[in-house]
PDB file of C-alpha atoms in Angstrom:
ATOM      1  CA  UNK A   1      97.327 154.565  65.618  1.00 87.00           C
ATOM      2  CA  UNK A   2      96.956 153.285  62.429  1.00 91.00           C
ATOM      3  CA  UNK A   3      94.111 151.184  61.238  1.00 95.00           C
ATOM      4  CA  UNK A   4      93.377 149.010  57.903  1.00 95.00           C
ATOM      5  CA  UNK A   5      89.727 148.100  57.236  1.00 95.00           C
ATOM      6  CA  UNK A   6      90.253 144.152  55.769  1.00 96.00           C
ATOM      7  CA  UNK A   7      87.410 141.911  54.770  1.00 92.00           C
ATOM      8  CA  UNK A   8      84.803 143.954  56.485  1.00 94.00           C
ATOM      9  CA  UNK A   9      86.922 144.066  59.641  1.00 97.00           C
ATOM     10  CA  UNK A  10      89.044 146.990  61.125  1.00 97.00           C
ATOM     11  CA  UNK A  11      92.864 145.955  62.519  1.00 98.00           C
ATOM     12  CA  UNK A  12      94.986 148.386  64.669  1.00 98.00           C
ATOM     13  CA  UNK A  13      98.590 148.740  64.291  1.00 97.00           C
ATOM     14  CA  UNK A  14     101.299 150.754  66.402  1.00 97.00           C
ATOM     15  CA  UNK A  15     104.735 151.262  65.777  1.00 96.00           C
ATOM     16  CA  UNK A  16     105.429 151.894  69.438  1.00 96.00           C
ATOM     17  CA  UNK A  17     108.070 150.987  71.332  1.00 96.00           C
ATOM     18  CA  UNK A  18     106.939 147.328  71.411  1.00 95.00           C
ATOM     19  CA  UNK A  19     107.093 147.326  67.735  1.00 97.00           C
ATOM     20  CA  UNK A  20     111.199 148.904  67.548  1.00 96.00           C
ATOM     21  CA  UNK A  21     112.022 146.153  70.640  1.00 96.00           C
ATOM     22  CA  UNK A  22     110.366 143.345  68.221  1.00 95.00           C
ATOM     23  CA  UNK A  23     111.367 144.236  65.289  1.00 96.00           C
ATOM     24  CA  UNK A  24     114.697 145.340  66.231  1.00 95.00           C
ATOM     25  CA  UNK A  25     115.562 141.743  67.622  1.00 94.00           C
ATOM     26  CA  UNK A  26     114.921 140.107  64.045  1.00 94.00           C
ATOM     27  CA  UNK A  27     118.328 141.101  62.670  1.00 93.00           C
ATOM     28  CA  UNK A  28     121.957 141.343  63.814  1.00 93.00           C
ATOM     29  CA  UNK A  29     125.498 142.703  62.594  1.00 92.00           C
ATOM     30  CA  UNK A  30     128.661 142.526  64.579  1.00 90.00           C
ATOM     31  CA  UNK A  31     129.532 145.745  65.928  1.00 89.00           C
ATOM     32  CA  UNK A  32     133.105 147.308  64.115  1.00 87.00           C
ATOM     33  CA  UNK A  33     135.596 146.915  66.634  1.00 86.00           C
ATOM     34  CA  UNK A  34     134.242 144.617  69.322  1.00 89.00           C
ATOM     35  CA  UNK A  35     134.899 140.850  68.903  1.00 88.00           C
ATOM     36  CA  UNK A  36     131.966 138.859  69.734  1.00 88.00           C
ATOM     37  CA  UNK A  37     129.366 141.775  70.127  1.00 91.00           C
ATOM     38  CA  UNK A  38     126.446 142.220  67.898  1.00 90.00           C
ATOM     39  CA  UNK A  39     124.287 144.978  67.545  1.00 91.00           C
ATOM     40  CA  UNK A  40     120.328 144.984  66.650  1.00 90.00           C
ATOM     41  CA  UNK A  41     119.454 146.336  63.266  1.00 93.00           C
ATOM     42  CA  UNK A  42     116.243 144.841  62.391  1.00 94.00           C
ATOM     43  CA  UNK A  43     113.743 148.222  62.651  1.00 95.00           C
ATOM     44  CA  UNK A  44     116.316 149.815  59.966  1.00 94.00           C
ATOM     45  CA  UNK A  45     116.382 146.775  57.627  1.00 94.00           C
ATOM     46  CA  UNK A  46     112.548 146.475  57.721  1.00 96.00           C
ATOM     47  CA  UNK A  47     112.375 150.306  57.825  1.00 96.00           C
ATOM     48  CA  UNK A  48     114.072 150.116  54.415  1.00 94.00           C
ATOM     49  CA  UNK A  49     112.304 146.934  53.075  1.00 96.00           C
ATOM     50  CA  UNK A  50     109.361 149.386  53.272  1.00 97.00           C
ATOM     51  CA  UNK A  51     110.949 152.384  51.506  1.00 95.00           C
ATOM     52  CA  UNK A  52     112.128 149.167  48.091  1.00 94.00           C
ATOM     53  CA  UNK A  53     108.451 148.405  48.241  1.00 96.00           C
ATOM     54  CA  UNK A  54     109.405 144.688  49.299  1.00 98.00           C
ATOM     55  CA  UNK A  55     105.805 142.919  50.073  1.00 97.00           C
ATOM     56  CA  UNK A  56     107.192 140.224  52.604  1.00 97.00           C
ATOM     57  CA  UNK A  57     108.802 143.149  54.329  1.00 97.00           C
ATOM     58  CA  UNK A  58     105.933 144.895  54.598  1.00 98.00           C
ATOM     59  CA  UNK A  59     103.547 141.957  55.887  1.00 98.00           C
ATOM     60  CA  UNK A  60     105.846 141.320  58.435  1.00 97.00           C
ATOM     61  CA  UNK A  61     106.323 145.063  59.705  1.00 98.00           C
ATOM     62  CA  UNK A  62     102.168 145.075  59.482  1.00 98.00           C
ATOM     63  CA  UNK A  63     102.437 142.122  61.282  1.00 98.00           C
ATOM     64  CA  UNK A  64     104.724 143.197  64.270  1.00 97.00           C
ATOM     65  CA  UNK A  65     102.721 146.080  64.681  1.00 98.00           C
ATOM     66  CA  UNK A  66      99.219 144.418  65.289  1.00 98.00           C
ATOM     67  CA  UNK A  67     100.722 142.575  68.434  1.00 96.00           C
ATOM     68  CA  UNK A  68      98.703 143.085  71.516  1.00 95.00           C
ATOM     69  CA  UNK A  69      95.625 144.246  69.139  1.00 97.00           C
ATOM     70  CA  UNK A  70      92.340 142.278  69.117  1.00 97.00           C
ATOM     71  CA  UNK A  71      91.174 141.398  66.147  1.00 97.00           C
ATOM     72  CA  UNK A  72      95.215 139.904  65.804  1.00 98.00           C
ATOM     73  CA  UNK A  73      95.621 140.257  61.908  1.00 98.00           C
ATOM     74  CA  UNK A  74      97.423 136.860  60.389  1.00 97.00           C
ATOM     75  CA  UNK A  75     100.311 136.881  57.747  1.00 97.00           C
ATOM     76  CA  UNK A  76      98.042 135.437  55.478  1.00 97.00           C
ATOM     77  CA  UNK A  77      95.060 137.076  55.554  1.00 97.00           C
ATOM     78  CA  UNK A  78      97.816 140.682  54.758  1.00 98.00           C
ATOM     79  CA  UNK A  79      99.086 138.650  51.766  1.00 97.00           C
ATOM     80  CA  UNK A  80      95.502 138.242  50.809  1.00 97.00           C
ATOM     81  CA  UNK A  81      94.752 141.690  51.118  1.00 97.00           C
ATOM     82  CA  UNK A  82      97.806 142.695  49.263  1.00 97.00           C
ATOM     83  CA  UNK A  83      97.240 140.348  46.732  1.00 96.00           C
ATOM     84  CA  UNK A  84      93.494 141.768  46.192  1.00 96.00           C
ATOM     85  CA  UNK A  85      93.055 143.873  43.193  1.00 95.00           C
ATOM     86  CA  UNK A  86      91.211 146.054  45.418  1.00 95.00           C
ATOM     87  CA  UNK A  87      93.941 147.159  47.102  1.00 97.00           C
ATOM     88  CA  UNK A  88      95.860 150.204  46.094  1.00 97.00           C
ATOM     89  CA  UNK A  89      99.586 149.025  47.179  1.00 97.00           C
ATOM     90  CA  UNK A  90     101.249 151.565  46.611  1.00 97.00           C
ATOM     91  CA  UNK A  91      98.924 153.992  48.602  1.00 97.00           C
ATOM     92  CA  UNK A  92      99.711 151.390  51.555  1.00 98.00           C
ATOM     93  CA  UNK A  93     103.164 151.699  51.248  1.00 98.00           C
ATOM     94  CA  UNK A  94     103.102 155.474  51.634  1.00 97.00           C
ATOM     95  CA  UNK A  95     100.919 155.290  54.452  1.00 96.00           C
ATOM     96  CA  UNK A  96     103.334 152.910  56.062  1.00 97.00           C
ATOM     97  CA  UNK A  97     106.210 154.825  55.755  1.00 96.00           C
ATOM     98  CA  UNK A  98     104.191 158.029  56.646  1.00 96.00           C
ATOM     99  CA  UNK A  99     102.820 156.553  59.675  1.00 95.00           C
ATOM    100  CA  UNK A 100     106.720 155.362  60.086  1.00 96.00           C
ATOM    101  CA  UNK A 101     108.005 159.132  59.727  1.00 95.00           C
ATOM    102  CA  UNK A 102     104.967 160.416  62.637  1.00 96.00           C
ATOM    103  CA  UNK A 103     105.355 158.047  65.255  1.00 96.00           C
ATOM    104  CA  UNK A 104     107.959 158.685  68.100  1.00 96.00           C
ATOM    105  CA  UNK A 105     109.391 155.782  68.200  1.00 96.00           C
ATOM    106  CA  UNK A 106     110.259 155.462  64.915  1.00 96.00           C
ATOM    107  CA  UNK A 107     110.320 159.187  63.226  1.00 96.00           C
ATOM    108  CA  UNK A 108     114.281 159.316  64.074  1.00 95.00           C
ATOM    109  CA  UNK A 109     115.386 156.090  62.544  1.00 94.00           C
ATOM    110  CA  UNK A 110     113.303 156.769  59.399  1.00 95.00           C
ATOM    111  CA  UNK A 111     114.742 160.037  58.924  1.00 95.00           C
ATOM    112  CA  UNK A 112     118.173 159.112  59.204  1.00 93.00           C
ATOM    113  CA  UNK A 113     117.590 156.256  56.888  1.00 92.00           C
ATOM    114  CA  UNK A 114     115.640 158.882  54.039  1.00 91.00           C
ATOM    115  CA  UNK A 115     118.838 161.274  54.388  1.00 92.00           C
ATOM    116  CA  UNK A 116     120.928 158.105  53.633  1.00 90.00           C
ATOM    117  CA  UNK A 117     118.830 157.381  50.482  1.00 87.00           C
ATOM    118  CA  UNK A 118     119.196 161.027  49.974  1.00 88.00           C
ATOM    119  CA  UNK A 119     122.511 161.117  49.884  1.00 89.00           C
ATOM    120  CA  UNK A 120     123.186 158.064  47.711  1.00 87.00           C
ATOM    121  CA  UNK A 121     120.970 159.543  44.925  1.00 85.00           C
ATOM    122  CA  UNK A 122     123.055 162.745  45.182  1.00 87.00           C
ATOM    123  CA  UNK A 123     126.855 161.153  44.529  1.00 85.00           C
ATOM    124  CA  UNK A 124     125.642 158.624  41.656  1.00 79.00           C
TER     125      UNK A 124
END
């Protein structure tokens, strides 16, 4: 579990299987191959938002993961906190994508993503 202590109040995120089947749906590409069939590819895209330090991308995996948590976090009141001097964003990022590399349901697909980045930096 992961937790975030905003305006006084603690929120609760998971990146449990709940979280990959959400966030998972939110993108598509057609699969090579087979006409008409489209495979889900939204955990790696936001996996990777993450890893370019994209903001939005990060609200909404924050967001996604607070589902079925009470107090429910909103989109604005992350953008607040990530707007807030206060807040060390790039410490949140690499919690993120720690708590990303830990948790079972998402420890595989964030590896294989790093040892793509990996391996991009290596051949340029």
């Amino acid at each position: 579990m992961f937790e975030l202590a905003i305006d006084g109040t603690v929120y609760q995120f998971k990146f449990g299987i709940g979280f990959v089947k959400d966030m998972s749906k939110t993108a598509q590409r057609p699969i090579d191959g087979v006409p008409g069939k489209m495979e889900d590819v939204g955990l790696t895209l936001a996996i990777g938002r993450v890893m370019d330090g994209d903001v939005l991308g990060l609200i909404d995996v924050l967001y996604a993961a607070n589902k079925g948590f009470e107090p429910r976090i909103t989109k604005d009141k992350l953008g607040n906190y990530i707007d807030s001097e206060e807040t060390d964003i790039d410490a949140l990022f690499k919690d993120v994508l720690d708590f990303f590399e830990k948790a079972n349901a998402t420890k595989k697909a964030t590896k294989n993503l790093l040892e793509i980045v990996e391996r991009q930096k290596m051949n340029q």
